[in-house]
Amino acid sequence: MPAPQDSPGPTTTPSSALLESMLAAQTLGLAALDASGRILYANPALEDLLDAGSGGLAGRFFHDLGPGAEAADDPENPGPFHARLKGPGGCCEVFLEVRDLPPGAGHDGVRLVLVRTPLERLAEDRLRRGQALARVLLDAEDDAALLLDVDGQVVAVNRSGAARFRATPEEMIGRSLAEFLPWDLFEARLGRVMEVFCQGRGLRFEDERDGRWLEHSFWPVLGRDGGVALVAAFARDVTEQHALARLREDVERIARHDIKSPLTGIVGLARALLRDENLSARQKALVEAMGEAGEQVLALLNTSLDLLAMERGEYRPPQEILDLSEILGRVESRLDPLIRRKRLSLAYLRQGRPWPANEPCPLRGDPRHLETLFANLLKNAFEAAPSGSRISVSLEPLDGFWEVAVHNEGCVPEPVRGRFFEKYSTAGKPGGTGLGTYSARLIARAHGGDVAMETSETEGTRVRVRLPRPPDAGA
């Protein structure tokens, strides 16, 4: 029914203009009514639903829009109500809910009517049930879970997360995380949040606080525009796992020391027996084999003990002057059966030119560990390379470092790339332990260097080793 001709139209004040702009942004149908039930404003979603055109509903009484619409006149009952609103194309089945606006700012007596189609109401009910289920699942977890905005404000938090801060979810939501953390720790956490916002990908890290170790993972939550809208932060207490790992390391170290003592005696005994001139040639060969086997096991034990010290940051390598050319030559000889079996060719380059085996390259460090480093990386390259392909080892002087790049034509599988240097990371290679690249990086870092990897289907895999170049070493 059209509005009576003598009825004054709605007036627009600054406060009503603000109200209209807020309602216009809503995707569900909304109407603002005065105390008599007359429509002051209907948003575009409601006008489109009833095909009323822009401003076509303003001034009409809401109860005239169709059967059931009169329920919006009852201030005591917010709904929802079922109604059939009329439009040019026929009646439209909807559900209505009524809310009073807070008094003040020129809104006294104004009511809002929310209009949902059955499909919208079903979708909202499903969303509400999904949110309730998600809340139950999150609250059932022992891990802390928070949803943070770019400023570190808490948008949502589960009960375990709030308990970590000696608060409840209701106390934390809407407040800055700075209110619950020391300022320096808040700044560190906010830096991680900003990193996720800027890079658009997740990150993991561990830290220790008040004697407890926490494993954190931060993940981006995308908005409708595809950009990062929020960050989901999870924290798990891994103090017990750290204690068990330390206990295992202590047991392993004690066991290695206990094995090392008698093994050293066996090696010494073999050396003493070799000085006996009464041994036959066969007996002498057997004793030599026994001594060599004992020395190999002893070297492995010493290496493993040093790797444990490297993990703890306690290892300091000797500053022995070495020749990288000799180290690579020994590694190649050791791996020669594998090279032959796969019919691989091996090329050494130094600043883009062929690198002769007799051309020295000075280095400082532990010869045993550096040989292990290059043996692990070259063995990986040989095993990953296609049969009959070419492996290159390239040397370049770079900013006070030697950079050695080992390239093969194989490609690291996608699931392994992100954890290529992690402990026990392997692509299912028969007999693989997942310790080769892990120990290589440990050794490089213990010597003041590092190892990095890049791989692709088209370019193959290149592992770059950087080790400090002695000040007196030329290029």
PDB file of C-alpha atoms in Angstrom, residues 4 44-45 52 70 81 85 97 132 210 234 243 254 261 283 288 323 334-335 344 355 363 379 383 390 402 418 455 466:
ATOM      1  CA  PRO A   4      -0.690   8.366   2.675  1.00  0.00           C
ATOM      2  CA  PRO A  44      19.184  -2.293  -1.007  1.00  0.00           C
ATOM      3  CA  ALA A  45      19.105  -6.003  -0.112  1.00  0.00           C
ATOM      4  CA  ALA A  52      10.723  -2.246  -4.866  1.00  0.00           C
ATOM      5  CA  GLU A  70       2.378  -7.276  11.436  1.00  0.00           C
ATOM      6  CA  PHE A  81       8.452 -14.884  12.790  1.00  0.00           C
ATOM      7  CA  LEU A  85       6.037 -10.402   1.917  1.00  0.00           C
ATOM      8  CA  GLU A  97      13.531 -10.702  13.663  1.00  0.00           C
ATOM      9  CA  ALA A 132      29.466 -24.260  17.958  1.00  0.00           C
ATOM     10  CA  ASP A 210      59.389 -19.809  32.812  1.00  0.00           C
ATOM     11  CA  PHE A 234      48.558 -22.378  18.175  1.00  0.00           C
ATOM     12  CA  ALA A 243      63.094 -33.596  28.790  1.00  0.00           C
ATOM     13  CA  ILE A 254      76.858 -42.597  28.317  1.00  0.00           C
ATOM     14  CA  SER A 261      86.695 -47.438  26.411  1.00  0.00           C
ATOM     15  CA  GLN A 283      97.510 -63.849  11.149  1.00  0.00           C
ATOM     16  CA  GLU A 288      95.192 -55.570  10.629  1.00  0.00           C
ATOM     17  CA  ASP A 323      93.005 -28.773   1.588  1.00  0.00           C
ATOM     18  CA  ARG A 334      85.116 -43.732  -1.234  1.00  0.00           C
ATOM     19  CA  LEU A 335      82.016 -43.331  -3.422  1.00  0.00           C
ATOM     20  CA  LEU A 344      77.780 -40.952 -13.580  1.00  0.00           C
ATOM     21  CA  TRP A 355      89.439 -27.483 -11.279  1.00  0.00           C
ATOM     22  CA  LEU A 363      90.379 -24.422   4.581  1.00  0.00           C
ATOM     23  CA  LYS A 379      76.325 -39.456  -1.772  1.00  0.00           C
ATOM     24  CA  GLU A 383      71.803 -41.467  -5.371  1.00  0.00           C
ATOM     25  CA  ARG A 390      76.415 -35.448 -14.894  1.00  0.00           C
ATOM     26  CA  TRP A 402      84.208 -20.584  -0.017  1.00  0.00           C
ATOM     27  CA  GLY A 418      60.405 -27.873   3.300  1.00  0.00           C
ATOM     28  CA  THR A 455      65.402 -27.638  -6.461  1.00  0.00           C
ATOM     29  CA  ARG A 466      79.449 -22.039   2.610  1.00  0.00           C
TER      30      ARG A 466
END
